[in-house]
mmCIF file of C-alpha atoms in Angstrom:
data_model
loop_
_atom_site.group_PDB
_atom_site.id
_atom_site.type_symbol
_atom_site.label_atom_id
_atom_site.label_comp_id
_atom_site.label_asym_id
_atom_site.label_seq_id
_atom_site.Cartn_x
_atom_site.Cartn_y
_atom_site.Cartn_z
ATOM 1 C CA MET A 1040 92.565 128.260 95.852
ATOM 2 C CA LEU A 1041 90.128 126.572 98.210
ATOM 3 C CA ALA A 1042 92.259 123.839 99.772
ATOM 4 C CA ALA A 1043 95.649 122.177 99.265
ATOM 5 C CA PRO A 1044 97.199 119.190 101.062
ATOM 6 C CA ILE A 1045 100.759 118.771 102.252
ATOM 7 C CA ASN A 1046 102.087 115.559 100.705
ATOM 8 C CA PRO A 1047 105.411 113.768 101.307
ATOM 9 C CA ALA A 1048 106.500 114.753 97.790
ATOM 10 C CA ASP A 1049 105.948 118.407 98.697
ATOM 11 C CA ILE A 1050 108.275 118.030 101.670
ATOM 12 C CA ASN A 1051 110.872 116.234 99.525
ATOM 13 C CA MET A 1052 110.680 119.070 97.004
ATOM 14 C CA LEU A 1053 111.334 121.618 99.749
ATOM 15 C CA GLN A 1054 114.310 119.544 100.865
ATOM 16 C CA GLY A 1055 115.664 119.459 97.312
ATOM 17 C CA ASN A 1056 115.606 115.674 96.899
ATOM 18 C CA TYR A 1057 112.576 115.134 94.650
ATOM 19 C CA GLY A 1058 112.669 114.026 91.008
ATOM 20 C CA ILE A 1059 111.734 117.479 89.769
ATOM 21 C CA LEU A 1060 112.435 120.843 91.371
ATOM 22 C CA PRO A 1061 110.841 124.215 90.566
ATOM 23 C CA CYS A 1062 112.798 127.244 89.481
ATOM 24 C CA LEU A 1063 113.301 129.626 92.379
ATOM 25 C CA PRO A 1064 111.615 131.673 93.694
ATOM 26 C CA ALA A 1065 108.716 129.229 93.816
ATOM 27 C CA ILE A 1066 105.429 128.515 95.575
ATOM 28 C CA GLY A 1067 105.075 125.138 97.259
ATOM 29 C CA GLY A 1068 102.296 122.612 96.826
ATOM 30 C CA ASN A 1069 101.498 120.309 93.902
ATOM 31 C CA GLU A 1070 97.894 119.349 94.624
ATOM 32 C CA GLY A 1071 94.710 121.164 95.532
ATOM 33 C CA VAL A 1072 91.406 122.519 94.292
ATOM 34 C CA GLY A 1073 90.468 126.043 93.329
ATOM 35 C CA GLU A 1074 87.393 127.905 92.180
ATOM 36 C CA VAL A 1075 87.477 129.826 88.913
ATOM 37 C CA ILE A 1076 86.744 133.510 89.495
ATOM 38 C CA LYS A 1077 87.236 134.882 85.993
ATOM 39 C CA VAL A 1078 88.282 133.611 82.542
ATOM 40 C CA GLY A 1079 89.741 135.324 79.502
ATOM 41 C CA CYS A 1080 87.689 136.041 76.390
ATOM 42 C CA GLN A 1081 89.404 133.209 74.478
ATOM 43 C CA VAL A 1082 88.733 130.551 77.154
ATOM 44 C CA HIS A 1083 85.759 128.306 76.361
ATOM 45 C CA GLY A 1084 86.298 125.004 78.195
ATOM 46 C CA ILE A 1085 86.197 126.412 81.722
ATOM 47 C CA GLN A 1086 83.567 128.672 83.287
ATOM 48 C CA PRO A 1087 83.576 130.983 86.323
ATOM 49 C CA GLY A 1088 82.301 129.174 89.394
ATOM 50 C CA GLU A 1089 83.727 125.807 88.372
ATOM 51 C CA TRP A 1090 86.182 123.918 90.535
ATOM 52 C CA VAL A 1091 89.510 123.029 88.917
ATOM 53 C CA ILE A 1092 92.594 121.022 89.849
ATOM 54 C CA PRO A 1093 96.124 121.555 88.477
ATOM 55 C CA ILE A 1094 97.560 119.185 85.912
ATOM 56 C CA LYS A 1095 101.289 119.777 86.197
ATOM 57 C CA CYS A 1096 103.693 119.326 89.062
ATOM 58 C CA CYS A 1097 105.080 122.518 90.630
ATOM 59 C CA PHE A 1098 101.839 124.447 90.084
ATOM 60 C CA GLY A 1099 102.177 126.028 93.526
ATOM 61 C CA THR A 1100 98.905 125.346 95.326
ATOM 62 C CA TRP A 1101 99.905 126.800 98.707
ATOM 63 C CA ARG A 1102 98.450 130.234 97.969
ATOM 64 C CA THR A 1103 95.085 131.945 98.063
ATOM 65 C CA ASP A 1104 94.937 133.100 94.431
ATOM 66 C CA ALA A 1105 96.530 132.125 91.136
ATOM 67 C CA VAL A 1106 96.540 133.323 87.543
ATOM 68 C CA CYS A 1107 97.179 130.522 85.071
ATOM 69 C CA LYS A 1108 96.539 129.317 81.539
ATOM 70 C CA SER A 1109 93.410 127.282 80.902
ATOM 71 C CA ASP A 1110 95.471 124.264 79.836
ATOM 72 C CA GLU A 1111 97.161 124.105 83.249
ATOM 73 C CA VAL A 1112 93.983 122.944 85.004
ATOM 74 C CA ILE A 1113 91.009 120.669 84.426
ATOM 75 C CA PRO A 1114 87.500 120.915 85.891
ATOM 76 C CA ILE A 1115 86.397 118.625 88.705
ATOM 77 C CA ALA A 1116 82.825 117.992 89.797
ATOM 78 C CA LYS A 1117 81.476 120.129 92.638
ATOM 79 C CA THR A 1118 79.324 117.185 93.725
ATOM 80 C CA ILE A 1119 82.155 115.840 95.898
ATOM 81 C CA SER A 1120 83.569 117.470 99.018
ATOM 82 C CA ILE A 1121 86.325 120.080 98.893
ATOM 83 C CA LEU A 1122 88.641 117.704 100.776
ATOM 84 C CA SER A 1123 88.038 114.876 98.292
ATOM 85 C CA ALA A 1124 88.594 117.220 95.343
ATOM 86 C CA ALA A 1125 91.760 118.697 96.877
ATOM 87 C CA THR A 1126 93.317 115.268 97.443
ATOM 88 C CA LEU A 1127 92.231 113.400 94.289
ATOM 89 C CA SER A 1128 94.898 114.182 91.708
ATOM 90 C CA VAL A 1129 98.020 112.637 93.292
ATOM 91 C CA ASN A 1130 97.423 109.605 95.503
ATOM 92 C CA PRO A 1131 94.118 108.191 94.177
ATOM 93 C CA CYS A 1132 95.322 108.833 90.614
ATOM 94 C CA THR A 1133 98.590 107.013 91.354
ATOM 95 C CA ALA A 1134 96.654 104.028 92.721
ATOM 96 C CA TYR A 1135 94.275 104.060 89.743
ATOM 97 C CA ARG A 1136 97.054 104.034 87.161
ATOM 98 C CA MET A 1137 99.084 101.296 88.861
ATOM 99 C CA LEU A 1138 96.012 99.065 89.055
ATOM 100 C CA THR A 1139 95.051 99.576 85.413
ATOM 101 C CA ASP A 1140 98.249 100.116 83.405
ATOM 102 C CA PHE A 1141 100.493 97.138 84.224
ATOM 103 C CA VAL A 1142 98.359 93.987 84.463
ATOM 104 C CA THR A 1143 94.750 93.129 83.734
ATOM 105 C CA LEU A 1144 93.051 92.590 87.071
ATOM 106 C CA ARG A 1145 89.829 90.639 87.400
ATOM 107 C CA ALA A 1146 87.582 89.865 90.336
ATOM 108 C CA GLY A 1147 89.278 87.241 92.507
ATOM 109 C CA ASP A 1148 92.832 88.304 91.606
ATOM 110 C CA THR A 1149 95.206 89.366 94.383
ATOM 111 C CA VAL A 1150 97.350 92.470 94.851
ATOM 112 C CA ILE A 1151 100.009 92.774 97.561
ATOM 113 C CA GLN A 1152 101.392 96.127 98.708
ATOM 114 C CA ASN A 1153 103.630 97.565 101.381
ATOM 115 C CA GLY A 1154 103.066 100.970 102.946
ATOM 116 C CA ALA A 1155 99.389 100.020 102.912
ATOM 117 C CA ASN A 1156 98.453 102.737 105.407
ATOM 118 C CA SER A 1157 99.793 105.487 103.117
ATOM 119 C CA ALA A 1158 97.360 107.635 101.147
ATOM 120 C CA VAL A 1159 98.136 105.664 97.974
ATOM 121 C CA GLY A 1160 97.811 102.387 99.876
ATOM 122 C CA GLN A 1161 94.381 103.313 101.226
ATOM 123 C CA ALA A 1162 93.227 104.277 97.731
ATOM 124 C CA VAL A 1163 94.532 100.937 96.401
ATOM 125 C CA ILE A 1164 92.487 99.079 99.021
ATOM 126 C CA GLN A 1165 89.283 100.911 98.124
ATOM 127 C CA ILE A 1166 89.683 100.701 94.354
ATOM 128 C CA CYS A 1167 90.490 96.983 94.571
ATOM 129 C CA ALA A 1168 87.464 96.401 96.798
ATOM 130 C CA SER A 1169 85.247 98.055 94.177
ATOM 131 C CA MET A 1170 86.728 95.694 91.543
ATOM 132 C CA GLY A 1171 86.389 92.538 93.623
ATOM 133 C CA VAL A 1172 90.201 92.233 93.746
ATOM 134 C CA LYS A 1173 91.665 90.922 96.995
ATOM 135 C CA THR A 1174 94.436 92.813 98.775
ATOM 136 C CA ILE A 1175 97.250 91.701 101.060
ATOM 137 C CA ASN A 1176 98.361 94.821 102.893
ATOM 138 C CA VAL A 1177 101.729 95.083 104.633
ATOM 139 C CA ILE A 1178 102.338 97.650 107.367
ATOM 140 C CA ARG A 1179 105.086 98.354 109.889
ATOM 141 C CA ASP A 1180 104.511 97.128 113.418
ATOM 142 C CA ARG A 1181 103.760 99.956 115.839
ATOM 143 C CA PRO A 1182 101.997 100.752 119.104
ATOM 144 C CA ASN A 1183 98.239 100.144 118.768
ATOM 145 C CA VAL A 1184 98.748 98.322 115.477
ATOM 146 C CA ASN A 1185 95.321 96.711 115.859
ATOM 147 C CA VAL A 1186 93.686 100.130 115.540
ATOM 148 C CA LEU A 1187 95.365 100.597 112.159
ATOM 149 C CA ILE A 1188 94.421 97.076 111.067
ATOM 150 C CA GLU A 1189 90.771 97.769 111.882
ATOM 151 C CA LYS A 1190 90.921 101.032 109.943
ATOM 152 C CA LEU A 1191 92.278 99.339 106.812
ATOM 153 C CA GLU A 1192 89.782 96.496 107.092
ATOM 154 C CA PHE A 1193 86.998 99.090 107.296
ATOM 155 C CA LEU A 1194 88.224 100.482 103.961
ATOM 156 C CA GLY A 1195 87.962 97.005 102.419
ATOM 157 C CA ALA A 1196 91.346 95.358 103.077
ATOM 158 C CA ASN A 1197 91.110 91.552 102.947
ATOM 159 C CA TYR A 1198 94.354 90.826 104.808
ATOM 160 C CA VAL A 1199 96.552 93.148 106.846
ATOM 161 C CA ILE A 1200 99.936 91.849 108.039
ATOM 162 C CA THR A 1201 103.116 93.344 109.457
ATOM 163 C CA GLU A 1202 106.512 93.343 107.743
ATOM 164 C CA GLU A 1203 107.702 90.577 110.097
ATOM 165 C CA MET A 1204 104.899 88.287 108.914
ATOM 166 C CA LEU A 1205 106.347 88.175 105.390
ATOM 167 C CA ASP A 1206 109.180 85.936 106.649
ATOM 168 C CA LYS A 1207 107.025 83.481 108.578
ATOM 169 C CA PRO A 1208 105.657 80.048 107.563
ATOM 170 C CA GLU A 1209 102.128 81.408 108.057
ATOM 171 C CA MET A 1210 102.403 83.005 104.619
ATOM 172 C CA ALA A 1211 102.183 79.537 103.073
ATOM 173 C CA ASN A 1212 98.905 79.008 104.921
ATOM 174 C CA LEU A 1213 97.621 82.345 103.648
ATOM 175 C CA PHE A 1214 98.184 81.265 100.062
ATOM 176 C CA LYS A 1215 96.046 78.181 100.651
ATOM 177 C CA VAL A 1216 93.003 80.431 100.943
ATOM 178 C CA VAL A 1217 93.920 83.243 98.540
ATOM 179 C CA GLU A 1218 95.746 83.227 95.207
ATOM 180 C CA ARG A 1219 99.318 84.445 95.110
ATOM 181 C CA PRO A 1220 99.443 88.053 93.902
ATOM 182 C CA LYS A 1221 99.792 88.892 90.226
ATOM 183 C CA LEU A 1222 100.683 92.500 91.102
ATOM 184 C CA ALA A 1223 102.879 93.953 93.858
ATOM 185 C CA LEU A 1224 103.042 97.671 94.670
ATOM 186 C CA ASN A 1225 106.145 98.902 96.467
ATOM 187 C CA CYS A 1226 106.676 102.314 98.042
ATOM 188 C CA VAL A 1227 109.161 101.258 100.739
ATOM 189 C CA GLY A 1228 112.088 99.594 98.962
ATOM 190 C CA GLY A 1229 114.831 97.765 100.835
ATOM 191 C CA SER A 1230 114.159 94.327 102.266
ATOM 192 C CA SER A 1231 110.406 95.006 102.348
ATOM 193 C CA ALA A 1232 110.251 95.132 98.551
ATOM 194 C CA GLY A 1233 112.426 92.026 98.261
ATOM 195 C CA LYS A 1234 110.040 90.090 100.501
ATOM 196 C CA LEU A 1235 107.028 91.133 98.420
ATOM 197 C CA PHE A 1236 108.860 89.930 95.342
ATOM 198 C CA THR A 1237 109.295 86.392 96.676
ATOM 199 C CA HIS A 1238 105.545 85.929 97.243
ATOM 200 C CA LEU A 1239 104.437 86.740 93.700
ATOM 201 C CA LYS A 1240 103.005 84.167 91.310
ATOM 202 C CA ASP A 1241 104.680 83.236 88.028
ATOM 203 C CA GLY A 1242 104.502 85.907 85.332
ATOM 204 C CA SER A 1243 103.485 88.669 87.712
ATOM 205 C CA THR A 1244 104.628 92.300 87.959
ATOM 206 C CA MET A 1245 106.039 94.506 90.698
ATOM 207 C CA VAL A 1246 105.576 98.269 90.382
ATOM 208 C CA MET A 1247 108.063 100.474 92.225
ATOM 209 C CA TYR A 1248 106.594 103.903 92.987
ATOM 210 C CA GLY A 1249 108.577 104.893 96.066
ATOM 211 C CA GLY A 1250 111.605 104.114 98.209
ATOM 212 C CA MET A 1251 110.885 105.504 101.652
ATOM 213 C CA SER A 1252 113.457 103.285 103.340
ATOM 214 C CA ARG A 1253 116.181 104.773 101.087
ATOM 215 C CA LYS A 1254 117.825 101.345 101.000
ATOM 216 C CA PRO A 1255 118.674 99.143 97.999
ATOM 217 C CA THR A 1256 116.228 96.373 97.173
ATOM 218 C CA PRO A 1257 117.654 92.812 97.177
ATOM 219 C CA LEU A 1258 116.008 90.751 94.433
ATOM 220 C CA PRO A 1259 116.831 87.044 93.960
ATOM 221 C CA ALA A 1260 117.989 86.223 90.439
ATOM 222 C CA LYS A 1261 116.242 82.835 90.434
ATOM 223 C CA THR A 1262 112.864 84.533 90.854
ATOM 224 C CA PHE A 1263 113.542 86.713 87.811
ATOM 225 C CA ILE A 1264 114.673 83.733 85.779
ATOM 226 C CA PHE A 1265 112.336 80.923 86.767
ATOM 227 C CA LYS A 1266 109.176 82.870 87.641
ATOM 228 C CA ASN A 1267 109.447 85.454 84.831
ATOM 229 C CA ILE A 1268 108.546 88.383 87.095
ATOM 230 C CA LYS A 1269 108.781 91.914 85.758
ATOM 231 C CA ILE A 1270 109.682 95.086 87.643
ATOM 232 C CA CYS A 1271 108.447 98.474 86.458
ATOM 233 C CA GLY A 1272 108.732 101.984 87.800
ATOM 234 C CA PHE A 1273 105.894 104.481 88.028
ATOM 235 C CA TRP A 1274 105.817 108.218 88.697
ATOM 236 C CA MET A 1275 102.530 110.096 88.368
ATOM 237 C CA THR A 1276 104.311 113.302 87.389
ATOM 238 C CA GLU A 1277 105.942 111.595 84.407
ATOM 239 C CA TRP A 1278 102.654 109.947 83.409
ATOM 240 C CA LYS A 1279 100.933 113.334 83.279
ATOM 241 C CA ARG A 1280 103.834 114.816 81.333
ATOM 242 C CA ASN A 1281 103.549 112.041 78.753
ATOM 243 C CA HIS A 1282 99.805 112.601 78.322
ATOM 244 C CA MET A 1283 99.718 116.397 78.051
ATOM 245 C CA HIS A 1284 99.068 116.164 74.296
ATOM 246 C CA ASP A 1285 95.778 114.359 74.928
ATOM 247 C CA LEU A 1286 94.050 114.843 78.280
ATOM 248 C CA THR A 1287 91.346 112.236 77.597
ATOM 249 C CA LYS A 1288 92.888 109.611 79.878
ATOM 250 C CA LEU A 1289 93.425 112.148 82.644
ATOM 251 C CA THR A 1290 89.893 113.540 82.526
ATOM 252 C CA THR A 1291 88.428 110.016 82.336
ATOM 253 C CA MET A 1292 90.458 108.960 85.372
ATOM 254 C CA VAL A 1293 89.371 112.016 87.394
ATOM 255 C CA SER A 1294 85.761 111.369 86.385
ATOM 256 C CA ASP A 1295 85.976 107.683 87.371
ATOM 257 C CA LEU A 1296 87.482 108.512 90.753
ATOM 258 C CA SER A 1297 84.933 111.274 91.368
ATOM 259 C CA ASP A 1298 82.163 108.766 90.613
ATOM 260 C CA MET A 1299 83.691 106.392 93.175
ATOM 261 C CA VAL A 1300 83.673 109.187 95.747
ATOM 262 C CA ARG A 1301 79.991 109.892 95.062
ATOM 263 C CA ARG A 1302 79.128 106.188 95.375
ATOM 264 C CA GLY A 1303 80.944 105.958 98.705
ATOM 265 C CA GLN A 1304 83.615 103.621 97.291
ATOM 266 C CA LEU A 1305 86.460 106.122 97.815
ATOM 267 C CA LEU A 1306 86.167 107.881 101.140
ATOM 268 C CA GLU A 1307 87.270 111.400 101.966
ATOM 269 C CA PRO A 1308 90.721 111.065 103.554
ATOM 270 C CA ILE A 1309 91.092 111.454 107.289
ATOM 271 C CA CYS A 1310 93.055 114.662 107.693
ATOM 272 C CA THR A 1311 93.733 117.683 109.840
ATOM 273 C CA GLN A 1312 92.341 120.884 108.342
ATOM 274 C CA VAL A 1313 94.604 123.841 109.005
ATOM 275 C CA PRO A 1314 93.897 127.531 108.286
ATOM 276 C CA PHE A 1315 96.334 128.783 105.682
ATOM 277 C CA HIS A 1316 97.925 131.308 108.037
ATOM 278 C CA ASP A 1317 99.041 128.406 110.262
ATOM 279 C CA TYR A 1318 101.033 126.793 107.439
ATOM 280 C CA LYS A 1319 104.285 126.674 109.446
ATOM 281 C CA GLU A 1320 102.732 124.458 112.119
ATOM 282 C CA ALA A 1321 101.164 122.261 109.435
ATOM 283 C CA LEU A 1322 104.499 121.767 107.673
ATOM 284 C CA LEU A 1323 106.264 120.806 110.891
ATOM 285 C CA ALA A 1324 103.486 118.385 111.871
ATOM 286 C CA SER A 1325 103.530 116.783 108.409
ATOM 287 C CA MET A 1326 107.134 115.692 108.951
ATOM 288 C CA ASP A 1327 106.249 113.517 111.957
ATOM 289 C CA THR A 1328 106.551 109.784 111.220
ATOM 290 C CA TYR A 1329 102.971 108.848 112.071
ATOM 291 C CA SER A 1330 101.308 112.142 111.201
ATOM 292 C CA ILE A 1331 98.008 112.123 109.336
ATOM 293 C CA LYS A 1332 97.572 114.271 106.235
ATOM 294 C CA HIS A 1333 97.349 118.023 106.790
ATOM 295 C CA VAL A 1334 95.259 120.100 104.384
ATOM 296 C CA LEU A 1335 95.598 123.868 104.156
ATOM 297 C CA ILE A 1336 92.216 125.597 104.003
ATOM 298 C CA MET A 1337 92.521 128.914 102.212
ATOM 299 C CA LYS A 1338 89.163 130.501 103.076
#
């Protein structure tokens, strides 16, 4: 392995409250990039020297070396940085699928999302910007919130608002200059998701891919009935599991995202690089509320 990030799902897995748990004893880490050192005589699709990323959850990327089957990994271009390659297969892929699988988005359409400063949220902003799709990005209020707003606007966010803004009359003014969203992306749950729901246009879709608040989501029945809004769930792990028989969509997605990285449309994530032997400190730091992503560097 060359590098492997510490994601919230990795922490949840360690805590035993993720949707899938490995058989013990196990190695942590679900995402990362490695370099192929040697292949078996029957392996033809992967060559020594290539970079590869794991396909399945629970691969165990927090290690220096691994022996695996050739169908457990796919190649990734070495023309992008190690950090971009190590962090491509979970969050950018989640954003990519949610923006392509549920509604047909065209230039000028609007997407609204909460948790916009998350790794998925930042990927959503950048992918939408490359498509000409406008984004309304909801974040929690915090000290120095303007610094975060400027960061998201630099990535291509059209509008950045706090959770409190969703309840205010100013939202009506916002929708005088931008179309109501046809897609909402929720990773928070609770009242935040319910507020997103009320701002959607008729016939739109909300995708639930997280519930960080761990609170139930209140959804008004009249919006379901009279605005014909759909709610769908999405989990990248399940998507990969359902496409193991044909990896065409997965390899195409990784290729598309790698091309975006090369064109400067999907930036390398801001992160703290940590030598692998300091993994304990990295794990503890990753559990802080406002911590940036930590990536373990193996060599």
